[in-house]
mmCIF file of C-alpha atoms in Angstrom:
data_model
loop_
_atom_site.group_PDB
_atom_site.id
_atom_site.type_symbol
_atom_site.label_atom_id
_atom_site.label_comp_id
_atom_site.label_asym_id
_atom_site.label_seq_id
_atom_site.Cartn_x
_atom_site.Cartn_y
_atom_site.Cartn_z
ATOM 1 C CA MET A 1 -14.128 -87.366 72.717
ATOM 2 C CA SER A 2 -13.024 -84.281 74.622
ATOM 3 C CA GLU A 3 -14.683 -80.887 74.304
ATOM 4 C CA PRO A 4 -11.895 -79.045 72.406
ATOM 5 C CA VAL A 5 -11.660 -81.852 69.852
ATOM 6 C CA GLN A 6 -15.412 -81.765 69.248
ATOM 7 C CA ILE A 7 -15.320 -77.995 68.820
ATOM 8 C CA THR A 8 -12.339 -78.094 66.455
ATOM 9 C CA ASP A 9 -14.110 -80.734 64.352
ATOM 10 C CA LYS A 10 -17.202 -78.521 64.165
ATOM 11 C CA ILE A 11 -15.041 -75.520 63.272
ATOM 12 C CA GLU A 12 -13.378 -77.423 60.451
ATOM 13 C CA ARG A 13 -16.684 -78.694 59.032
ATOM 14 C CA ASN A 14 -18.223 -75.219 59.224
ATOM 15 C CA ARG A 15 -15.148 -73.629 57.642
ATOM 16 C CA HIS A 16 -15.490 -75.972 54.664
ATOM 17 C CA GLU A 17 -19.204 -75.211 54.433
ATOM 18 C CA LEU A 18 -18.481 -71.466 54.502
ATOM 19 C CA SER A 19 -15.994 -71.889 51.675
ATOM 20 C CA ARG A 20 -18.476 -73.889 49.634
ATOM 21 C CA LEU A 21 -21.258 -71.353 50.184
ATOM 22 C CA ALA A 22 -18.996 -68.428 49.286
ATOM 23 C CA GLU A 23 -17.945 -70.150 46.055
ATOM 24 C CA ASN A 24 -21.519 -70.966 45.074
ATOM 25 C CA HIS A 25 -23.342 -67.828 46.223
ATOM 26 C CA GLY A 26 -20.745 -65.052 46.523
ATOM 27 C CA MET A 27 -19.498 -63.288 49.617
ATOM 28 C CA GLN A 28 -22.516 -60.987 49.950
ATOM 29 C CA ASP A 29 -25.162 -63.714 50.185
ATOM 30 C CA ASN A 30 -27.141 -64.049 53.430
ATOM 31 C CA LYS A 31 -26.341 -67.772 53.614
ATOM 32 C CA VAL A 32 -22.637 -66.922 53.650
ATOM 33 C CA LEU A 33 -23.159 -64.300 56.353
ATOM 34 C CA GLN A 34 -25.135 -66.732 58.511
ATOM 35 C CA GLN A 35 -22.479 -69.426 58.115
ATOM 36 C CA SER A 36 -19.746 -66.920 58.939
ATOM 37 C CA MET A 37 -21.546 -65.900 62.133
ATOM 38 C CA LEU A 38 -21.964 -69.556 63.101
ATOM 39 C CA LEU A 39 -18.256 -70.136 62.540
ATOM 40 C CA ASP A 40 -17.440 -67.049 64.645
ATOM 41 C CA GLU A 41 -19.516 -68.454 67.514
ATOM 42 C CA LEU A 42 -17.754 -71.805 67.342
ATOM 43 C CA ILE A 43 -14.356 -70.094 67.375
ATOM 44 C CA ASN A 44 -15.444 -67.968 70.345
ATOM 45 C CA GLU A 45 -16.651 -71.098 72.146
ATOM 46 C CA TYR A 46 -13.292 -72.775 71.518
ATOM 47 C CA ASN A 47 -11.396 -69.727 72.796
ATOM 48 C CA ARG A 48 -13.561 -69.525 75.925
ATOM 49 C CA PHE A 49 -12.933 -73.195 76.631
ATOM 50 C CA LYS A 50 -9.182 -72.883 76.102
ATOM 51 C CA TYR A 51 -8.959 -69.726 78.249
ATOM 52 C CA LYS A 52 -11.027 -71.292 81.023
ATOM 53 C CA SER A 53 -8.957 -74.485 81.098
ATOM 54 C CA ARG A 54 -5.695 -72.510 81.047
ATOM 55 C CA PHE A 55 -6.935 -70.257 83.861
ATOM 56 C CA MET A 56 -8.179 -73.187 85.963
ATOM 57 C CA ASN A 57 -4.912 -75.151 85.564
ATOM 58 C CA ARG A 58 -2.670 -72.231 86.430
ATOM 59 C CA GLN A 59 -0.260 -72.787 89.302
ATOM 60 C CA PRO A 60 0.231 -70.123 91.954
ATOM 61 C CA ILE A 61 3.345 -67.998 91.522
ATOM 62 C CA ALA A 62 4.330 -67.924 95.196
#
């Protein structure tokens, strides 16, 4: 399995977990905050990977 697919799977699982935690504990709970920060990191990791691969595969203009 390729890196972006693994990351997107993790993002989706963590997004569902965040939703579940928010429903059960409310938006102000520390568990929800921790899960939100974890999800942010996964999204940042995905964006870094996508930017890096786009930058590396770029063709010269001239």
